[in-house]
Amino acid sequence: QVTLRESGPALVKPTQTLTLTCTFSGFSLSTSGMCVSWIRQPPGKALEWLALIDWDDDKYYSTSLKTRLTISKDTSKNQVVLTMTNMDPVDTATYYCARIRYYGSGSYLPFDYWGQGTLVTVSS
Amino acid sequence: EIVMTQSPATLSVSPGERATLSCRASQSVSSNLAWYQQKPGQAPRLLIYGASTRATGIPARFSGSGSGTEFTLTISSLQSEDFAVYYCQQYNNWPPKFTFGPGTKVDIK
């Protein structure tokens, strides 16, 4: 079965760089059409899509956060890593990774499997 | 960016009653619209994709409709486990710039 799990620091200081790892099983990011995304959710607020990486190592980012985000993958380890620079208290949120599939002609299916999320607090 | 709005923000419903949730996109997303259910402390769960197709294992009391800019999620007879927050999400862009609505909280009347 498909599972995803996020890991990373629970607390970061303002201006620091956050590095989160998504470790998954039940699918391979070397399989055509497979993708992994990061999504975050501030406490009590809505979901916000951050980034996507696909089987072909193409990367896509939220327009508003593009300059601060980097997504990468290690196919052999079944891991996707997200880095976010210059962290601020407004970045306090639960960060999720989720699987998404591409089926051609610019079309995706939605996020069908999610990790349980990891809460990151930004505070000095 | 495609902006998603949802109404109402909160919906108070008695168990066994019907719930109707609305989602609107700022421009057409065709049928590339999904609904998720989120309970406190849990990750979102995919309910509906393609505006009207139930995801695997989702009960038939959940149904979705609409296309273009106007969408509806209907829960035909609310069960106790259905009280949660529901989000709509569009996945129509290329390159991908997915966006979520602000959510509708369904609580017990």
PDB file of N, CA and C in Angstrom, chain B residues 19-109:
ATOM      1  N   ALA B  19     -26.603  17.740   3.408  1.00  0.00           N
ATOM      2  CA  ALA B  19     -25.726  18.904   3.429  1.00  0.00           C
ATOM      3  C   ALA B  19     -25.295  19.222   2.002  1.00  0.00           C
ATOM      4  N   THR B  20     -25.353  20.494   1.654  1.00  0.00           N
ATOM      5  CA  THR B  20     -24.946  20.942   0.323  1.00  0.00           C
ATOM      6  C   THR B  20     -23.894  22.025   0.468  1.00  0.00           C
ATOM      7  N   LEU B  21     -22.718  21.749  -0.059  1.00  0.00           N
ATOM      8  CA  LEU B  21     -21.580  22.662   0.022  1.00  0.00           C
ATOM      9  C   LEU B  21     -21.262  23.168  -1.371  1.00  0.00           C
ATOM     10  N   SER B  22     -20.889  24.454  -1.460  1.00  0.00           N
ATOM     11  CA  SER B  22     -20.610  25.073  -2.744  1.00  0.00           C
ATOM     12  C   SER B  22     -19.155  25.487  -2.858  1.00  0.00           C
ATOM     13  N   CYS B  23     -18.672  25.452  -4.076  1.00  0.00           N
ATOM     14  CA  CYS B  23     -17.308  25.852  -4.397  1.00  0.00           C
ATOM     15  C   CYS B  23     -17.355  26.585  -5.728  1.00  0.00           C
ATOM     16  N   ARG B  24     -16.641  27.695  -5.799  1.00  0.00           N
ATOM     17  CA  ARG B  24     -16.609  28.487  -7.024  1.00  0.00           C
ATOM     18  C   ARG B  24     -15.170  28.802  -7.390  1.00  0.00           C
ATOM     19  N   ALA B  25     -14.863  28.709  -8.674  1.00  0.00           N
ATOM     20  CA  ALA B  25     -13.537  29.053  -9.191  1.00  0.00           C
ATOM     21  C   ALA B  25     -13.594  30.399  -9.905  1.00  0.00           C
ATOM     22  N   SER B  26     -12.509  31.152  -9.818  1.00  0.00           N
ATOM     23  CA  SER B  26     -12.468  32.489 -10.430  1.00  0.00           C
ATOM     24  C   SER B  26     -12.404  32.432 -11.948  1.00  0.00           C
ATOM     25  N   GLN B  27     -12.055  31.294 -12.498  1.00  0.00           N
ATOM     26  CA  GLN B  27     -12.118  31.042 -13.932  1.00  0.00           C
ATOM     27  C   GLN B  27     -12.354  29.557 -14.130  1.00  0.00           C
ATOM     28  N   SER B  28     -12.717  29.186 -15.340  1.00  0.00           N
ATOM     29  CA  SER B  28     -13.086  27.795 -15.578  1.00  0.00           C
ATOM     30  C   SER B  28     -11.935  26.834 -15.256  1.00  0.00           C
ATOM     31  N   VAL B  29     -12.272  25.759 -14.533  1.00  0.00           N
ATOM     32  CA  VAL B  29     -11.316  24.694 -14.269  1.00  0.00           C
ATOM     33  C   VAL B  29     -11.808  23.397 -14.912  1.00  0.00           C
ATOM     34  N   SER B  30     -12.745  23.526 -15.851  1.00  0.00           N
ATOM     35  CA  SER B  30     -13.339  22.354 -16.496  1.00  0.00           C
ATOM     36  C   SER B  30     -13.917  21.430 -15.419  1.00  0.00           C
ATOM     37  N   SER B  31     -13.551  20.169 -15.429  1.00  0.00           N
ATOM     38  CA  SER B  31     -13.999  19.257 -14.367  1.00  0.00           C
ATOM     39  C   SER B  31     -12.844  18.866 -13.448  1.00  0.00           C
ATOM     40  N   ASN B  32     -11.763  19.652 -13.489  1.00  0.00           N
ATOM     41  CA  ASN B  32     -10.572  19.342 -12.697  1.00  0.00           C
ATOM     42  C   ASN B  32     -10.705  19.886 -11.286  1.00  0.00           C
ATOM     43  N   LEU B  33     -11.656  19.335 -10.561  1.00  0.00           N
ATOM     44  CA  LEU B  33     -12.017  19.809  -9.240  1.00  0.00           C
ATOM     45  C   LEU B  33     -12.123  18.620  -8.304  1.00  0.00           C
ATOM     46  N   ALA B  34     -11.486  18.745  -7.148  1.00  0.00           N
ATOM     47  CA  ALA B  34     -11.523  17.683  -6.142  1.00  0.00           C
ATOM     48  C   ALA B  34     -12.095  18.219  -4.837  1.00  0.00           C
ATOM     49  N   TRP B  35     -12.648  17.325  -4.047  1.00  0.00           N
ATOM     50  CA  TRP B  35     -13.124  17.614  -2.703  1.00  0.00           C
ATOM     51  C   TRP B  35     -12.366  16.727  -1.718  1.00  0.00           C
ATOM     52  N   TYR B  36     -11.980  17.331  -0.592  1.00  0.00           N
ATOM     53  CA  TYR B  36     -11.298  16.621   0.476  1.00  0.00           C
ATOM     54  C   TYR B  36     -12.045  16.834   1.783  1.00  0.00           C
ATOM     55  N   GLN B  37     -11.965  15.825   2.636  1.00  0.00           N
ATOM     56  CA  GLN B  37     -12.502  15.909   3.989  1.00  0.00           C
ATOM     57  C   GLN B  37     -11.328  15.928   4.966  1.00  0.00           C
ATOM     58  N   GLN B  38     -11.383  16.818   5.946  1.00  0.00           N
ATOM     59  CA  GLN B  38     -10.319  16.851   6.949  1.00  0.00           C
ATOM     60  C   GLN B  38     -10.919  16.901   8.340  1.00  0.00           C
ATOM     61  N   LYS B  39     -10.515  15.973   9.163  1.00  0.00           N
ATOM     62  CA  LYS B  39     -10.924  15.944  10.571  1.00  0.00           C
ATOM     63  C   LYS B  39      -9.775  16.476  11.422  1.00  0.00           C
ATOM     64  N   PRO B  40     -10.074  16.968  12.616  1.00  0.00           N
ATOM     65  CA  PRO B  40      -9.032  17.563  13.462  1.00  0.00           C
ATOM     66  C   PRO B  40      -7.849  16.613  13.676  1.00  0.00           C
ATOM     67  N   GLY B  41      -6.651  17.160  13.471  1.00  0.00           N
ATOM     68  CA  GLY B  41      -5.443  16.383  13.695  1.00  0.00           C
ATOM     69  C   GLY B  41      -5.127  15.371  12.623  1.00  0.00           C
ATOM     70  N   GLN B  42      -5.892  15.371  11.545  1.00  0.00           N
ATOM     71  CA  GLN B  42      -5.670  14.403  10.465  1.00  0.00           C
ATOM     72  C   GLN B  42      -5.334  15.103   9.162  1.00  0.00           C
ATOM     73  N   ALA B  43      -4.724  14.347   8.256  1.00  0.00           N
ATOM     74  CA  ALA B  43      -4.484  14.842   6.913  1.00  0.00           C
ATOM     75  C   ALA B  43      -5.791  14.850   6.128  1.00  0.00           C
ATOM     76  N   PRO B  44      -5.868  15.682   5.106  1.00  0.00           N
ATOM     77  CA  PRO B  44      -7.042  15.629   4.226  1.00  0.00           C
ATOM     78  C   PRO B  44      -7.188  14.255   3.579  1.00  0.00           C
ATOM     79  N   ARG B  45      -8.432  13.898   3.293  1.00  0.00           N
ATOM     80  CA  ARG B  45      -8.739  12.644   2.608  1.00  0.00           C
ATOM     81  C   ARG B  45      -9.484  12.971   1.325  1.00  0.00           C
ATOM     82  N   LEU B  46      -9.035  12.410   0.224  1.00  0.00           N
ATOM     83  CA  LEU B  46      -9.685  12.655  -1.057  1.00  0.00           C
ATOM     84  C   LEU B  46     -11.055  11.987  -1.087  1.00  0.00           C
ATOM     85  N   LEU B  47     -12.080  12.772  -1.392  1.00  0.00           N
ATOM     86  CA  LEU B  47     -13.441  12.246  -1.504  1.00  0.00           C
ATOM     87  C   LEU B  47     -13.882  12.102  -2.958  1.00  0.00           C
ATOM     88  N   ILE B  48     -13.718  13.193  -3.699  1.00  0.00           N
ATOM     89  CA  ILE B  48     -14.258  13.326  -5.054  1.00  0.00           C
ATOM     90  C   ILE B  48     -13.174  13.902  -5.950  1.00  0.00           C
ATOM     91  N   TYR B  49     -13.053  13.390  -7.158  1.00  0.00           N
ATOM     92  CA  TYR B  49     -12.184  14.001  -8.158  1.00  0.00           C
ATOM     93  C   TYR B  49     -12.924  14.042  -9.484  1.00  0.00           C
ATOM     94  N   GLY B  50     -12.386  14.812 -10.425  1.00  0.00           N
ATOM     95  CA  GLY B  50     -13.097  14.989 -11.687  1.00  0.00           C
ATOM     96  C   GLY B  50     -14.486  15.556 -11.478  1.00  0.00           C
ATOM     97  N   ALA B  51     -14.646  16.313 -10.409  1.00  0.00           N
ATOM     98  CA  ALA B  51     -15.889  16.994 -10.016  1.00  0.00           C
ATOM     99  C   ALA B  51     -16.967  16.046  -9.510  1.00  0.00           C
ATOM    100  N   SER B  52     -16.975  14.795  -9.983  1.00  0.00           N
ATOM    101  CA  SER B  52     -18.114  13.935  -9.642  1.00  0.00           C
ATOM    102  C   SER B  52     -17.765  12.473  -9.407  1.00  0.00           C
ATOM    103  N   THR B  53     -16.512  12.092  -9.496  1.00  0.00           N
ATOM    104  CA  THR B  53     -16.112  10.697  -9.314  1.00  0.00           C
ATOM    105  C   THR B  53     -15.667  10.455  -7.882  1.00  0.00           C
ATOM    106  N   ARG B  54     -16.313   9.509  -7.227  1.00  0.00           N
ATOM    107  CA  ARG B  54     -15.906   9.203  -5.858  1.00  0.00           C
ATOM    108  C   ARG B  54     -14.571   8.471  -5.856  1.00  0.00           C
ATOM    109  N   ALA B  55     -13.724   8.836  -4.912  1.00  0.00           N
ATOM    110  CA  ALA B  55     -12.454   8.132  -4.749  1.00  0.00           C
ATOM    111  C   ALA B  55     -12.719   6.752  -4.157  1.00  0.00           C
ATOM    112  N   THR B  56     -11.714   5.921  -4.207  1.00  0.00           N
ATOM    113  CA  THR B  56     -11.839   4.557  -3.707  1.00  0.00           C
ATOM    114  C   THR B  56     -12.263   4.525  -2.249  1.00  0.00           C
ATOM    115  N   GLY B  57     -13.312   3.743  -1.977  1.00  0.00           N
ATOM    116  CA  GLY B  57     -13.749   3.548  -0.607  1.00  0.00           C
ATOM    117  C   GLY B  57     -14.657   4.620  -0.050  1.00  0.00           C
ATOM    118  N   ILE B  58     -14.995   5.616  -0.848  1.00  0.00           N
ATOM    119  CA  ILE B  58     -15.856   6.709  -0.367  1.00  0.00           C
ATOM    120  C   ILE B  58     -17.319   6.294  -0.494  1.00  0.00           C
ATOM    121  N   PRO B  59     -18.075   6.454   0.590  1.00  0.00           N
ATOM    122  CA  PRO B  59     -19.486   6.006   0.562  1.00  0.00           C
ATOM    123  C   PRO B  59     -20.320   6.761  -0.468  1.00  0.00           C
ATOM    124  N   ALA B  60     -21.377   6.105  -0.907  1.00  0.00           N
ATOM    125  CA  ALA B  60     -22.230   6.661  -1.954  1.00  0.00           C
ATOM    126  C   ALA B  60     -23.026   7.869  -1.487  1.00  0.00           C
ATOM    127  N   ARG B  61     -23.077   8.130  -0.184  1.00  0.00           N
ATOM    128  CA  ARG B  61     -23.802   9.328   0.285  1.00  0.00           C
ATOM    129  C   ARG B  61     -23.078  10.624  -0.100  1.00  0.00           C
ATOM    130  N   PHE B  62     -21.823  10.510  -0.505  1.00  0.00           N
ATOM    131  CA  PHE B  62     -21.074  11.669  -0.990  1.00  0.00           C
ATOM    132  C   PHE B  62     -21.209  11.742  -2.512  1.00  0.00           C
ATOM    133  N   SER B  63     -21.626  12.891  -3.004  1.00  0.00           N
ATOM    134  CA  SER B  63     -21.702  13.073  -4.447  1.00  0.00           C
ATOM    135  C   SER B  63     -21.255  14.477  -4.818  1.00  0.00           C
ATOM    136  N   GLY B  64     -20.661  14.588  -5.993  1.00  0.00           N
ATOM    137  CA  GLY B  64     -20.191  15.872  -6.478  1.00  0.00           C
ATOM    138  C   GLY B  64     -20.793  16.174  -7.831  1.00  0.00           C
ATOM    139  N   SER B  65     -20.950  17.470  -8.103  1.00  0.00           N
ATOM    140  CA  SER B  65     -21.490  17.879  -9.389  1.00  0.00           C
ATOM    141  C   SER B  65     -20.891  19.223  -9.783  1.00  0.00           C
ATOM    142  N   GLY B  66     -21.114  19.587 -11.032  1.00  0.00           N
ATOM    143  CA  GLY B  66     -20.665  20.883 -11.529  1.00  0.00           C
ATOM    144  C   GLY B  66     -19.563  20.762 -12.551  1.00  0.00           C
ATOM    145  N   SER B  67     -19.287  21.881 -13.196  1.00  0.00           N
ATOM    146  CA  SER B  67     -18.181  21.998 -14.138  1.00  0.00           C
ATOM    147  C   SER B  67     -17.963  23.468 -14.422  1.00  0.00           C
ATOM    148  N   GLY B  68     -16.800  23.776 -14.953  1.00  0.00           N
ATOM    149  CA  GLY B  68     -16.510  25.184 -15.246  1.00  0.00           C
ATOM    150  C   GLY B  68     -16.109  25.940 -13.994  1.00  0.00           C
ATOM    151  N   THR B  69     -17.022  26.720 -13.449  1.00  0.00           N
ATOM    152  CA  THR B  69     -16.701  27.534 -12.269  1.00  0.00           C
ATOM    153  C   THR B  69     -17.561  27.229 -11.051  1.00  0.00           C
ATOM    154  N   GLU B  70     -18.599  26.453 -11.188  1.00  0.00           N
ATOM    155  CA  GLU B  70     -19.521  26.210 -10.073  1.00  0.00           C
ATOM    156  C   GLU B  70     -19.616  24.728  -9.752  1.00  0.00           C
ATOM    157  N   PHE B  71     -19.386  24.387  -8.485  1.00  0.00           N
ATOM    158  CA  PHE B  71     -19.349  23.001  -8.071  1.00  0.00           C
ATOM    159  C   PHE B  71     -20.095  22.817  -6.750  1.00  0.00           C
ATOM    160  N   THR B  72     -20.590  21.608  -6.565  1.00  0.00           N
ATOM    161  CA  THR B  72     -21.349  21.283  -5.360  1.00  0.00           C
ATOM    162  C   THR B  72     -20.933  19.918  -4.840  1.00  0.00           C
ATOM    163  N   LEU B  73     -20.774  19.843  -3.523  1.00  0.00           N
ATOM    164  CA  LEU B  73     -20.611  18.564  -2.831  1.00  0.00           C
ATOM    165  C   LEU B  73     -21.869  18.350  -2.008  1.00  0.00           C
ATOM    166  N   THR B  74     -22.488  17.204  -2.169  1.00  0.00           N
ATOM    167  CA  THR B  74     -23.688  16.870  -1.416  1.00  0.00           C
ATOM    168  C   THR B  74     -23.431  15.637  -0.573  1.00  0.00           C
ATOM    169  N   ILE B  75     -23.808  15.739   0.687  1.00  0.00           N
ATOM    170  CA  ILE B  75     -23.785  14.573   1.581  1.00  0.00           C
ATOM    171  C   ILE B  75     -25.244  14.268   1.861  1.00  0.00           C
ATOM    172  N   SER B  76     -25.712  13.135   1.382  1.00  0.00           N
ATOM    173  CA  SER B  76     -27.161  12.911   1.325  1.00  0.00           C
ATOM    174  C   SER B  76     -27.780  12.732   2.708  1.00  0.00           C
ATOM    175  N   SER B  77     -27.091  12.078   3.607  1.00  0.00           N
ATOM    176  CA  SER B  77     -27.633  11.827   4.947  1.00  0.00           C
ATOM    177  C   SER B  77     -26.450  11.790   5.906  1.00  0.00           C
ATOM    178  N   LEU B  78     -26.269  12.887   6.605  1.00  0.00           N
ATOM    179  CA  LEU B  78     -25.050  13.053   7.401  1.00  0.00           C
ATOM    180  C   LEU B  78     -24.941  12.025   8.519  1.00  0.00           C
ATOM    181  N   GLN B  79     -23.797  11.393   8.580  1.00  0.00           N
ATOM    182  CA  GLN B  79     -23.462  10.483   9.661  1.00  0.00           C
ATOM    183  C   GLN B  79     -22.534  11.210  10.629  1.00  0.00           C
ATOM    184  N   SER B  80     -22.412  10.666  11.824  1.00  0.00           N
ATOM    185  CA  SER B  80     -21.605  11.328  12.855  1.00  0.00           C
ATOM    186  C   SER B  80     -20.161  11.515  12.402  1.00  0.00           C
ATOM    187  N   GLU B  81     -19.664  10.581  11.608  1.00  0.00           N
ATOM    188  CA  GLU B  81     -18.269  10.658  11.163  1.00  0.00           C
ATOM    189  C   GLU B  81     -18.060  11.675  10.037  1.00  0.00           C
ATOM    190  N   ASP B  82     -19.125  12.291   9.552  1.00  0.00           N
ATOM    191  CA  ASP B  82     -19.011  13.247   8.451  1.00  0.00           C
ATOM    192  C   ASP B  82     -18.794  14.677   8.922  1.00  0.00           C
ATOM    193  N   PHE B  83     -18.881  14.909  10.220  1.00  0.00           N
ATOM    194  CA  PHE B  83     -18.674  16.261  10.723  1.00  0.00           C
ATOM    195  C   PHE B  83     -17.178  16.561  10.666  1.00  0.00           C
ATOM    196  N   ALA B  84     -16.833  17.541   9.833  1.00  0.00           N
ATOM    197  CA  ALA B  84     -15.439  17.788   9.470  1.00  0.00           C
ATOM    198  C   ALA B  84     -15.374  19.079   8.657  1.00  0.00           C
ATOM    199  N   VAL B  85     -14.166  19.411   8.207  1.00  0.00           N
ATOM    200  CA  VAL B  85     -13.991  20.526   7.282  1.00  0.00           C
ATOM    201  C   VAL B  85     -13.796  19.945   5.876  1.00  0.00           C
ATOM    202  N   TYR B  86     -14.430  20.579   4.897  1.00  0.00           N
ATOM    203  CA  TYR B  86     -14.366  20.119   3.520  1.00  0.00           C
ATOM    204  C   TYR B  86     -13.718  21.204   2.655  1.00  0.00           C
ATOM    205  N   TYR B  87     -12.722  20.791   1.873  1.00  0.00           N
ATOM    206  CA  TYR B  87     -12.013  21.701   0.996  1.00  0.00           C
ATOM    207  C   TYR B  87     -12.225  21.286  -0.457  1.00  0.00           C
ATOM    208  N   CYS B  88     -12.391  22.282  -1.313  1.00  0.00           N
ATOM    209  CA  CYS B  88     -12.322  22.001  -2.744  1.00  0.00           C
ATOM    210  C   CYS B  88     -10.943  22.434  -3.247  1.00  0.00           C
ATOM    211  N   GLN B  89     -10.527  21.851  -4.348  1.00  0.00           N
ATOM    212  CA  GLN B  89      -9.199  22.135  -4.916  1.00  0.00           C
ATOM    213  C   GLN B  89      -9.268  22.001  -6.411  1.00  0.00           C
ATOM    214  N   GLN B  90      -8.692  22.964  -7.119  1.00  0.00           N
ATOM    215  CA  GLN B  90      -8.615  22.853  -8.580  1.00  0.00           C
ATOM    216  C   GLN B  90      -7.235  22.369  -8.972  1.00  0.00           C
ATOM    217  N   TYR B  91      -7.209  21.566 -10.027  1.00  0.00           N
ATOM    218  CA  TYR B  91      -5.929  21.065 -10.541  1.00  0.00           C
ATOM    219  C   TYR B  91      -5.925  21.181 -12.059  1.00  0.00           C
ATOM    220  N   ASN B  92      -6.380  22.330 -12.538  1.00  0.00           N
ATOM    221  CA  ASN B  92      -6.559  22.534 -13.969  1.00  0.00           C
ATOM    222  C   ASN B  92      -5.392  23.199 -14.667  1.00  0.00           C
ATOM    223  N   ASN B  93      -4.456  23.764 -13.888  1.00  0.00           N
ATOM    224  CA  ASN B  93      -3.427  24.578 -14.521  1.00  0.00           C
ATOM    225  C   ASN B  93      -2.345  23.740 -15.170  1.00  0.00           C
ATOM    226  N   TRP B  94      -1.766  24.318 -16.221  1.00  0.00           N
ATOM    227  CA  TRP B  94      -0.467  23.872 -16.718  1.00  0.00           C
ATOM    228  C   TRP B  94       0.360  25.116 -17.044  1.00  0.00           C
ATOM    229  N   PRO B  95       1.560  25.247 -16.473  1.00  0.00           N
ATOM    230  CA  PRO B  95       2.164  24.361 -15.466  1.00  0.00           C
ATOM    231  C   PRO B  95       1.357  24.374 -14.175  1.00  0.00           C
ATOM    232  N   PRO B  96       1.518  23.362 -13.351  1.00  0.00           N
ATOM    233  CA  PRO B  96       0.677  23.233 -12.169  1.00  0.00           C
ATOM    234  C   PRO B  96       0.835  24.386 -11.189  1.00  0.00           C
ATOM    235  N   LYS B  97      -0.325  24.947 -10.804  1.00  0.00           N
ATOM    236  CA  LYS B  97      -0.416  25.964  -9.749  1.00  0.00           C
ATOM    237  C   LYS B  97      -1.713  25.651  -9.004  1.00  0.00           C
ATOM    238  N   PHE B  98      -1.683  24.574  -8.255  1.00  0.00           N
ATOM    239  CA  PHE B  98      -2.910  24.095  -7.634  1.00  0.00           C
ATOM    240  C   PHE B  98      -3.364  25.036  -6.528  1.00  0.00           C
ATOM    241  N   THR B  99      -4.670  25.205  -6.394  1.00  0.00           N
ATOM    242  CA  THR B  99      -5.194  26.066  -5.344  1.00  0.00           C
ATOM    243  C   THR B  99      -6.370  25.402  -4.649  1.00  0.00           C
ATOM    244  N   PHE B 100      -6.478  25.698  -3.350  1.00  0.00           N
ATOM    245  CA  PHE B 100      -7.542  25.173  -2.506  1.00  0.00           C
ATOM    246  C   PHE B 100      -8.506  26.293  -2.126  1.00  0.00           C
ATOM    247  N   GLY B 101      -9.734  25.900  -1.837  1.00  0.00           N
ATOM    248  CA  GLY B 101     -10.671  26.834  -1.252  1.00  0.00           C
ATOM    249  C   GLY B 101     -10.412  26.985   0.243  1.00  0.00           C
ATOM    250  N   PRO B 102     -11.080  27.943   0.883  1.00  0.00           N
ATOM    251  CA  PRO B 102     -10.868  28.209   2.312  1.00  0.00           C
ATOM    252  C   PRO B 102     -11.535  27.199   3.236  1.00  0.00           C
ATOM    253  N   GLY B 103     -12.382  26.340   2.683  1.00  0.00           N
ATOM    254  CA  GLY B 103     -13.002  25.297   3.497  1.00  0.00           C
ATOM    255  C   GLY B 103     -14.399  25.640   3.978  1.00  0.00           C
ATOM    256  N   THR B 104     -15.194  24.593   4.166  1.00  0.00           N
ATOM    257  CA  THR B 104     -16.506  24.682   4.812  1.00  0.00           C
ATOM    258  C   THR B 104     -16.512  23.713   5.983  1.00  0.00           C
ATOM    259  N   LYS B 105     -16.805  24.247   7.158  1.00  0.00           N
ATOM    260  CA  LYS B 105     -16.889  23.387   8.340  1.00  0.00           C
ATOM    261  C   LYS B 105     -18.325  22.912   8.502  1.00  0.00           C
ATOM    262  N   VAL B 106     -18.492  21.607   8.553  1.00  0.00           N
ATOM    263  CA  VAL B 106     -19.814  21.031   8.784  1.00  0.00           C
ATOM    264  C   VAL B 106     -19.864  20.587  10.235  1.00  0.00           C
ATOM    265  N   ASP B 107     -20.736  21.242  11.002  1.00  0.00           N
ATOM    266  CA  ASP B 107     -20.818  20.860  12.409  1.00  0.00           C
ATOM    267  C   ASP B 107     -22.235  20.455  12.789  1.00  0.00           C
ATOM    268  N   ILE B 108     -22.322  19.939  13.998  1.00  0.00           N
ATOM    269  CA  ILE B 108     -23.598  19.368  14.457  1.00  0.00           C
ATOM    270  C   ILE B 108     -24.543  20.464  14.911  1.00  0.00           C
ATOM    271  N   LYS B 109     -25.755  20.408  14.364  1.00  0.00           N
ATOM    272  CA  LYS B 109     -26.775  21.380  14.750  1.00  0.00           C
ATOM    273  C   LYS B 109     -27.414  21.000  16.080  1.00  0.00           C
TER     274      LYS B 109
END
